Coordinates of C-alpha atoms in Angstrom, one line a residue:
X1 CA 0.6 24.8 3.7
X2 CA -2.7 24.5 2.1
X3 CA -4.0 21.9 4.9
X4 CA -4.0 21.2 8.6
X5 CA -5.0 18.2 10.4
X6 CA -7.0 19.0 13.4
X7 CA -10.3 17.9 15.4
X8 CA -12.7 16.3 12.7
X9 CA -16.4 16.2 13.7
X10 CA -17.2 13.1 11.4
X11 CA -15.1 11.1 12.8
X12 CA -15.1 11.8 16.8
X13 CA -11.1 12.1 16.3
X14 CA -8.6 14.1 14.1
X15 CA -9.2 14.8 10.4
X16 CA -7.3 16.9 7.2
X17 CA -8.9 20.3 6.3
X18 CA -8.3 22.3 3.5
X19 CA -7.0 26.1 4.8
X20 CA -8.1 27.4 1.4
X21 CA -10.0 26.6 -1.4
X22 CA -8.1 24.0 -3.7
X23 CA -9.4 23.1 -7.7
X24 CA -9.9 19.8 -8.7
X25 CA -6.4 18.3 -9.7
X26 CA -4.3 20.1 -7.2
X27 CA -1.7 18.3 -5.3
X28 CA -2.7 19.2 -1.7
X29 CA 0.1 17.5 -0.3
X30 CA 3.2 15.3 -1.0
X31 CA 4.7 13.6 1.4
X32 CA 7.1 9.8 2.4
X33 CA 6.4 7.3 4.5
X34 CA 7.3 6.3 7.7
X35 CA 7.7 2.8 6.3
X36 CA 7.0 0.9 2.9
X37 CA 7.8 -2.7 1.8
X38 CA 7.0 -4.6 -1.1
X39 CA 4.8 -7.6 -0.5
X40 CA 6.6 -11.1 -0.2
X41 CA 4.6 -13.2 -2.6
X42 CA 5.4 -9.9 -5.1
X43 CA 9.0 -10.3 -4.7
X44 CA 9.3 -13.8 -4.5
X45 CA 7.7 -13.6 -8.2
X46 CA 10.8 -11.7 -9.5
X47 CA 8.6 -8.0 -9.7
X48 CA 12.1 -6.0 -8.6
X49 CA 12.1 -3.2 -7.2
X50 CA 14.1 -0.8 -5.0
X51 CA 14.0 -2.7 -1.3
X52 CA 13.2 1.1 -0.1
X53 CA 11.1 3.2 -2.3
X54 CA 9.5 0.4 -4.5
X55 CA 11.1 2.0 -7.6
X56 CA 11.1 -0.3 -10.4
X57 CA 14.7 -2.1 -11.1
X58 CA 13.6 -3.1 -14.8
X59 CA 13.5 -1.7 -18.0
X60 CA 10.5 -1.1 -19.4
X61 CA 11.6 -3.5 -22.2
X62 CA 12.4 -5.8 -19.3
X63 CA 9.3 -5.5 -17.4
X64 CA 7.4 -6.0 -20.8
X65 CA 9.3 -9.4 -21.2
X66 CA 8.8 -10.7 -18.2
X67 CA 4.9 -9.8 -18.3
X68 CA 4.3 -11.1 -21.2
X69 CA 6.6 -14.6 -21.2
X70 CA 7.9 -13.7 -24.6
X71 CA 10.6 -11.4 -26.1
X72 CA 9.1 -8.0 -26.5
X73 CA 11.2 -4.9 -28.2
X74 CA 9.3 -1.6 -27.4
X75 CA 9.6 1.5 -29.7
X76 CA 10.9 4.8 -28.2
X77 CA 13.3 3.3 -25.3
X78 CA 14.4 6.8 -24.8
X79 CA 10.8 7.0 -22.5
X80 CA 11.9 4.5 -20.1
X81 CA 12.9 5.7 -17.3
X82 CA 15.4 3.4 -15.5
X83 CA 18.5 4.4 -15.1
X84 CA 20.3 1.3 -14.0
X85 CA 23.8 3.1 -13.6
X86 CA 22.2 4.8 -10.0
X87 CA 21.6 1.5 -8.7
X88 CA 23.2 0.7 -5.2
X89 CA 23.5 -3.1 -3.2
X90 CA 23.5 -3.7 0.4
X91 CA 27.4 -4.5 0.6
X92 CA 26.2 -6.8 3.6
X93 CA 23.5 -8.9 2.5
X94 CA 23.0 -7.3 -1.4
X95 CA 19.4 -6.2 -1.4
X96 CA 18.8 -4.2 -4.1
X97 CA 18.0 -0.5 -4.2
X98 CA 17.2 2.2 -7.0
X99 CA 20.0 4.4 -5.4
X100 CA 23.0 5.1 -3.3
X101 CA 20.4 7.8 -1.5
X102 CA 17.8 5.2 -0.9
X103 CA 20.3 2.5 0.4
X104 CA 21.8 5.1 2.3
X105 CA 18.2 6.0 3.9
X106 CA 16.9 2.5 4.6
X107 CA 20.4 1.7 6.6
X108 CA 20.0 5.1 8.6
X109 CA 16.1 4.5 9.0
X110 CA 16.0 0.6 9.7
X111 CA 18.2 -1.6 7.6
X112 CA 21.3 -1.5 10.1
X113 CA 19.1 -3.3 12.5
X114 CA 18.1 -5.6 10.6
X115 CA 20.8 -6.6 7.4
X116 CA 21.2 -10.3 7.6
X117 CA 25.1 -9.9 7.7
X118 CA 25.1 -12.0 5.0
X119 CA 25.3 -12.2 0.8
X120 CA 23.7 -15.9 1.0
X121 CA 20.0 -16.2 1.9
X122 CA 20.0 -18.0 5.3
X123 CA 16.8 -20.4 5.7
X124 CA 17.5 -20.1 9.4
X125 CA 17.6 -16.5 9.9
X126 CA 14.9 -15.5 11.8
X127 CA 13.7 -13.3 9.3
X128 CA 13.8 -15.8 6.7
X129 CA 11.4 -17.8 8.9
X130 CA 9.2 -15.1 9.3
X131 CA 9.2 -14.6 5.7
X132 CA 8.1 -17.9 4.9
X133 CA 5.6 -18.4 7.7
X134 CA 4.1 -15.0 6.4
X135 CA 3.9 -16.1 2.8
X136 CA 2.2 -19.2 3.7
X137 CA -0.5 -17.4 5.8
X138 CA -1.0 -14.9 3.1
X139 CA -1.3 -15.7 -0.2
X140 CA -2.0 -13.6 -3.3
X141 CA -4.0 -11.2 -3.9
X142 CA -1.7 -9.7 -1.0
X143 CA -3.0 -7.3 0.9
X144 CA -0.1 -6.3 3.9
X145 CA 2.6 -7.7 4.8
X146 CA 4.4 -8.5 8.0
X147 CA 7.5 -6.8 7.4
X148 CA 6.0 -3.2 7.6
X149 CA 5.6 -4.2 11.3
X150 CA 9.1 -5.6 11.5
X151 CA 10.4 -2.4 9.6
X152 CA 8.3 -0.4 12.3
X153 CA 10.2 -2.0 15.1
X154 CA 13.4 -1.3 13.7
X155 CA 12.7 2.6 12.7
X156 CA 12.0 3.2 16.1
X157 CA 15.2 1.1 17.4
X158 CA 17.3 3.0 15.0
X159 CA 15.5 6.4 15.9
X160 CA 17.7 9.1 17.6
X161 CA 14.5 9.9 19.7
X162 CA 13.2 6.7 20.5
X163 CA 10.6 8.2 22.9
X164 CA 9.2 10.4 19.9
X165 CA 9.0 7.4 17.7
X166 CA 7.1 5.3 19.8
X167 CA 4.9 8.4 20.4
X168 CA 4.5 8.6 16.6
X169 CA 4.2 4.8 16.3
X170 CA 1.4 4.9 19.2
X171 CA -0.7 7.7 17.2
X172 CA -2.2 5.6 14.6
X173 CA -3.2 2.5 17.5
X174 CA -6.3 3.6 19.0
X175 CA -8.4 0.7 19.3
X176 CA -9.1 -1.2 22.6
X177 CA -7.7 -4.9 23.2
X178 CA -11.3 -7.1 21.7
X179 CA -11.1 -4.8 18.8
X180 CA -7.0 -5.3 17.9
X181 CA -8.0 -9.1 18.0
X182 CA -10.5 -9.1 15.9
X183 CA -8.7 -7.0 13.2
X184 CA -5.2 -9.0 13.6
X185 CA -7.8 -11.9 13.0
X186 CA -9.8 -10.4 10.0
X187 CA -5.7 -9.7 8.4
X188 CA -4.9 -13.3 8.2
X189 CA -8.4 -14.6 7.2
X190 CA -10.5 -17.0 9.2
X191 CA -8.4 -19.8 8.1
X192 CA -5.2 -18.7 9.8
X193 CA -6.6 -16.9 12.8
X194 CA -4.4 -19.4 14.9
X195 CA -1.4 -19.3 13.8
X196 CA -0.8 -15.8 15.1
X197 CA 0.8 -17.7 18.2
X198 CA 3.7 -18.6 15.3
X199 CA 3.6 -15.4 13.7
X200 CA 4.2 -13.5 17.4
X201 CA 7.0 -15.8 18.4
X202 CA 8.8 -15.6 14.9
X203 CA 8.5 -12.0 15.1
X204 CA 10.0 -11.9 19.0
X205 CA 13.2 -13.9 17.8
X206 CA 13.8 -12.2 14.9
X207 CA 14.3 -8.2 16.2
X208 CA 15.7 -6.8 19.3
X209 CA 13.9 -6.4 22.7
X210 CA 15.2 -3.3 24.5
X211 CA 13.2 0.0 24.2
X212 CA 10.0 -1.7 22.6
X213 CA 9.4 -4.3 25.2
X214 CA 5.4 -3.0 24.6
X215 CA 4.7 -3.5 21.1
X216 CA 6.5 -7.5 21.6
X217 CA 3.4 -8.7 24.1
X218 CA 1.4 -10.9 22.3
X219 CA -1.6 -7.8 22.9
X220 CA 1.2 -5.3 21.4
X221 CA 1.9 -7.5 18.8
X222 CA -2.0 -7.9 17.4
X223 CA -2.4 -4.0 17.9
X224 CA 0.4 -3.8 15.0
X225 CA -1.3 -6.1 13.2
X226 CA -4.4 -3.9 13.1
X227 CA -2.6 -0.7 12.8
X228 CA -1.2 -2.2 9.4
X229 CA -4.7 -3.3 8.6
X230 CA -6.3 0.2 9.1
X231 CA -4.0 2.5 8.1
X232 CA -1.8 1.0 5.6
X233 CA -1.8 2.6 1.9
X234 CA -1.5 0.3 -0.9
X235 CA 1.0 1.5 -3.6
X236 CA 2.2 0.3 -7.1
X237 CA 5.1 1.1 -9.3
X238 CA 5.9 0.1 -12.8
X239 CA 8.3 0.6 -15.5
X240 CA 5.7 -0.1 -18.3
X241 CA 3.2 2.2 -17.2
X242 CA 6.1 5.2 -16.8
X243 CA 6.5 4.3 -20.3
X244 CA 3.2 4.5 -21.7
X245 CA 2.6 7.7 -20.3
X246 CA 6.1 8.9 -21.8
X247 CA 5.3 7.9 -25.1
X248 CA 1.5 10.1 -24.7
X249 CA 3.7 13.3 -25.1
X250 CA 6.2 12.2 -28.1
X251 CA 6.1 15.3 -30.8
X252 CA 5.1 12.6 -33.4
X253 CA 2.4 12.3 -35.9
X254 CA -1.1 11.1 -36.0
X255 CA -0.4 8.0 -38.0
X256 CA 2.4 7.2 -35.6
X257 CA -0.1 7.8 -32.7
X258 CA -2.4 5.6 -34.0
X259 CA -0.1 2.6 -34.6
X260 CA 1.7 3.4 -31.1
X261 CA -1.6 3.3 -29.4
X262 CA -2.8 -0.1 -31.0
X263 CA 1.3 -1.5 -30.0
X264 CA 0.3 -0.7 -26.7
X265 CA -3.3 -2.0 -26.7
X266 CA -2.2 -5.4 -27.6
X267 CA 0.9 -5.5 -25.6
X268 CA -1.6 -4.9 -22.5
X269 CA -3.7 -7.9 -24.1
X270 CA -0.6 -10.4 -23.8
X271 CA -0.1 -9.0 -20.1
X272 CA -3.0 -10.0 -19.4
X273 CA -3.1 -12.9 -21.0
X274 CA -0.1 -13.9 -19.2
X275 CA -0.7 -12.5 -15.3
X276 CA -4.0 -11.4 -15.6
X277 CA -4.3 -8.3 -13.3
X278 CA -1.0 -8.7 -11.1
X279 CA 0.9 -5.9 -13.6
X280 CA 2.9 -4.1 -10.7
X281 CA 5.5 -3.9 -8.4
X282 CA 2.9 -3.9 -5.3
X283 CA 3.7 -3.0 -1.4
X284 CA 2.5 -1.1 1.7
X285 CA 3.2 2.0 3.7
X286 CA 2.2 4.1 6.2
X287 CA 1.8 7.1 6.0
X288 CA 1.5 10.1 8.8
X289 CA -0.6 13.0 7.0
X290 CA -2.5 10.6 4.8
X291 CA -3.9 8.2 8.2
X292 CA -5.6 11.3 9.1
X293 CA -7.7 11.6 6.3
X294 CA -10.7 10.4 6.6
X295 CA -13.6 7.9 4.8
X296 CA -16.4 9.3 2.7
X297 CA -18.2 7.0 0.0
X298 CA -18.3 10.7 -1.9
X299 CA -14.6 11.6 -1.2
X300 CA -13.1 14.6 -2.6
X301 CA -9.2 13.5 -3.1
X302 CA -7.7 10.7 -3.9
X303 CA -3.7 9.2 -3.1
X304 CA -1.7 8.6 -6.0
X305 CA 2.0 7.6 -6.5
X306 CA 3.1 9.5 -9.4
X307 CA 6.7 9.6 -9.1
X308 CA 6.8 5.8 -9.6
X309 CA 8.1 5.7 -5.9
X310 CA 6.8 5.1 -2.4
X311 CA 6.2 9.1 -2.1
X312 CA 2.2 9.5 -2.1
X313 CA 0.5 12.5 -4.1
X314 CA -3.3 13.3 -2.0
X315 CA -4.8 15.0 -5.1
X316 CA -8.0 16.6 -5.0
X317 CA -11.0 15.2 -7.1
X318 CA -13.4 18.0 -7.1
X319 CA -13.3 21.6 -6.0
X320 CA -12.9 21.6 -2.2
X321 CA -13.7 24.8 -0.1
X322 CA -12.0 26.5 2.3
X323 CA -12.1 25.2 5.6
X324 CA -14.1 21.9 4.2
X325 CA -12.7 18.7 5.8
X326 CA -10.4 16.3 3.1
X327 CA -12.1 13.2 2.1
X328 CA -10.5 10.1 0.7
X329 CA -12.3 6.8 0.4
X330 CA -11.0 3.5 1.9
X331 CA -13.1 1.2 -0.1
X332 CA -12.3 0.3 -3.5
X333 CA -14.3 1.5 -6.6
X334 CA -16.2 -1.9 -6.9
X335 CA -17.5 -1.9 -3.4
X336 CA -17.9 1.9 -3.3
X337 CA -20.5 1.8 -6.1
X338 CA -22.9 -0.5 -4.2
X339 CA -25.6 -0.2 -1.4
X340 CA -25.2 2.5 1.5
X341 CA -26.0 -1.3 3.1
X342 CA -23.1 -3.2 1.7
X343 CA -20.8 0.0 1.9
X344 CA -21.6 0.0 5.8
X345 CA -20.9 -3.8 6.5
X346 CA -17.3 -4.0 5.0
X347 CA -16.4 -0.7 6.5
X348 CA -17.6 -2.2 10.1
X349 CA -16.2 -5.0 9.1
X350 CA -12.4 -4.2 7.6
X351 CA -12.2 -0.5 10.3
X352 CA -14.4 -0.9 12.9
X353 CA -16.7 2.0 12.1
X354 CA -20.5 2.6 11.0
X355 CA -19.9 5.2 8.1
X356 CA -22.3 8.5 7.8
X357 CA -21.0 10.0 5.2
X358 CA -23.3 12.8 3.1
X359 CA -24.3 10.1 0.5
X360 CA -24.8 7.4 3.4
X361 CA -27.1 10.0 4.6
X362 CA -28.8 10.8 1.7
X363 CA -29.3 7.2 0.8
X364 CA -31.0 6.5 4.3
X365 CA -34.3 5.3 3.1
X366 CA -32.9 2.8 0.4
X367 CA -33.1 -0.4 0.5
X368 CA -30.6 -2.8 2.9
X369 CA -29.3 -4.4 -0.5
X370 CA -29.7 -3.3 -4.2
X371 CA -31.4 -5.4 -6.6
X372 CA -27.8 -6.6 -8.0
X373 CA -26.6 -7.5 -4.7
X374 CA -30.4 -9.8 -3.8
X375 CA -29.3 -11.5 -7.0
X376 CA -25.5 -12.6 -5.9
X377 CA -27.0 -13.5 -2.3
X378 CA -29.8 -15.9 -4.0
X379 CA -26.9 -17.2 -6.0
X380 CA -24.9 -18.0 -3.0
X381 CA -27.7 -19.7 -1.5
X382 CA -28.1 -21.8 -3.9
X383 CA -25.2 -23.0 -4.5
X384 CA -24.9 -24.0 -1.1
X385 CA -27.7 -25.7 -0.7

């Protein structure tokens, strides 16, 4: 292997080191998650995907229509990639998966534990109610989602070394009590801090007590909470975007080129005309070699999903050196290109940390704020007032 996670200065706690010197664009590692899910709101919108992996279960023609709210015919269908004869149900309760392999490996991993019994959605299940309560907690943009806890629960219920799972489970929770609280509290927004109460007892009725009696407290419960809030990894699928990158390595001429590119220009136009940014099948997962990476606003990898699947890609963005600890950031590329300041505060904010990072450093003796951000705050105040 061309990493190993071990004791990280930087962050008082462990960290992912290069054991040689990687180029920029190298795939340092691949691996699956523990757990994924697709958000609820996401689903509820009709953005299918495969109930395990997240692989899309459209078309790209498909996917196209339905982004755009018209009939769309794309060019080249032989670049999709869905293959729609693979596709597998639950025979139970019929969720929907990319594969006979997938199904097979959600109902050995979790799915036994929880499948509804059931082809009919059941308002009453009590995973429908926690579905619901969820949904109206959390609206879009979603950020997490309840059910990687509830998937969680049942991985390590379904285990065939519960002991090691809880063990694994119990790596990634290493905040104290105050601190859970106030990231299950920061999850749900300010608005629905109280109804964690329902949230809890939804959760309780709807999975089986023996063997994880501790995370099913109300105090184990918000440490999940924050767990998801820290360390889960965002991911995206979509049968469009497999396409377009398809069609970028068709043997075809430039004047084809040219009036492929401008097809696809303008069909991006009328998707986002039609759902604005919300182009993706979008979910969670979490992830054991990628949670020990750790934050830098000047990181030197990246996670990327490019086999259109829950499995995560950390790629390296620059040249790192042997030995050199693995940086990814956790902030997105808006927030990452303002103040050391502003960088600091959401960091402290969102993970409970005071970043000092080598460009945090370096920018020591800037300014709290930049100009930019003075403006927005002056803004703010006035529109207050």
């Amino acid at each position: 292997m061309s990493y190993e996670v071990r004791y990280s200065d930087s962050a008082k706690g462990r960290g992912l080191f290069s054991k040689t010197k990687l180029l920029c664009d190298t795939t340092i590692l691949e691996e699956d998650p523990l757990v994924s899910c697709q958000f609820q709101w996401n689903a509820a919108y009709q953005y299918l995907a495969c109930d395990h992996c997240l692989r899309p279960l459209e078309t790209a023609q498909e996917n196209a229509t339905r982004l755009t709210g018209k009939m769309v015919e794309l060019p080249h269908p032989e670049c999709c990639c869905t293959d729609k004869s693979r596709f597998s149900s639950c025979p139970s309760c019929g969720l929907q998966y990319c594969s006979t392999e997938c199904r097979e490996e959600a109902y050995n991993q979790y799915h036994r534990i929880l499948c509804t019994q059931t082809t009919d959605k059941n308002s009453s299940h009590p995973l429908e109610q926690l579905n619901e309560a969820w949904k109206q907690l959390h609206y879009p943009p979603e950020t997490s989602t309840i059910f990687l806890v509830v998937r969680l629960l049942a991985r390590i219920l379904q285990a065939p070394n519960r002991e090691a799972a809880i063990a694994q489970t119990l790596q990634f929770c290493h905040h104290t009590v105050n601190e859970d609280a106030d990231l299950a509290h920061k999850l749900l927004g300010e608005k629905f801090a109280g109804q964690l109460s329902l949230l809890h007892n939804l959760l309780v009725a709807a999975v089986p007590h023996e063997g994880i009696e501790q995370f099913l407290t109300f105090e184990g419960f918000q440490s999940l909470l924050a767990l998801i809030g820290t360390n889960g990894q965002g991911l995206g699928t979509s049968a469009i975007s497999q396409w377009v990158k398809n069609t970028g390595t068709l043997p075809i001429s430039q004047e084809e080129r040219e009036n492929l590119d401008s097809f696809v220009d303008n069909l991006y136009i009328q998707m986002d005309s039609n759902v604005g940014e919300f182009l993706n099948n979008e979910g969670v997962a979490l992830y054991a070699l990628q949670s020990a990476c750790n934050h830098s606003c000047s990181p030197n990898a990246e996670p990327r999903f490019e086999h259109n699947n829950h499995r995560l890609s950390l790629v390296a963005t620059r040249d790192i050196e042997e030995g050199e600890e693995i940086f990814i950031s956790y902030l997105d590329e808006c927030i990452l290109g303002r103040s050391r300041h502003s960088r600091r505060k959401e960091l402290v904010s969102n993970y409970l940390f005071e970043c000092h990072c080598s460009k945090c450093e370096a920018e020591a003796d800037e300014p709290d704020v930049t100009s930019e951000e003075d403006d927005d705050a002056e803004e703010s105040m006035e529109d207050s007032s």
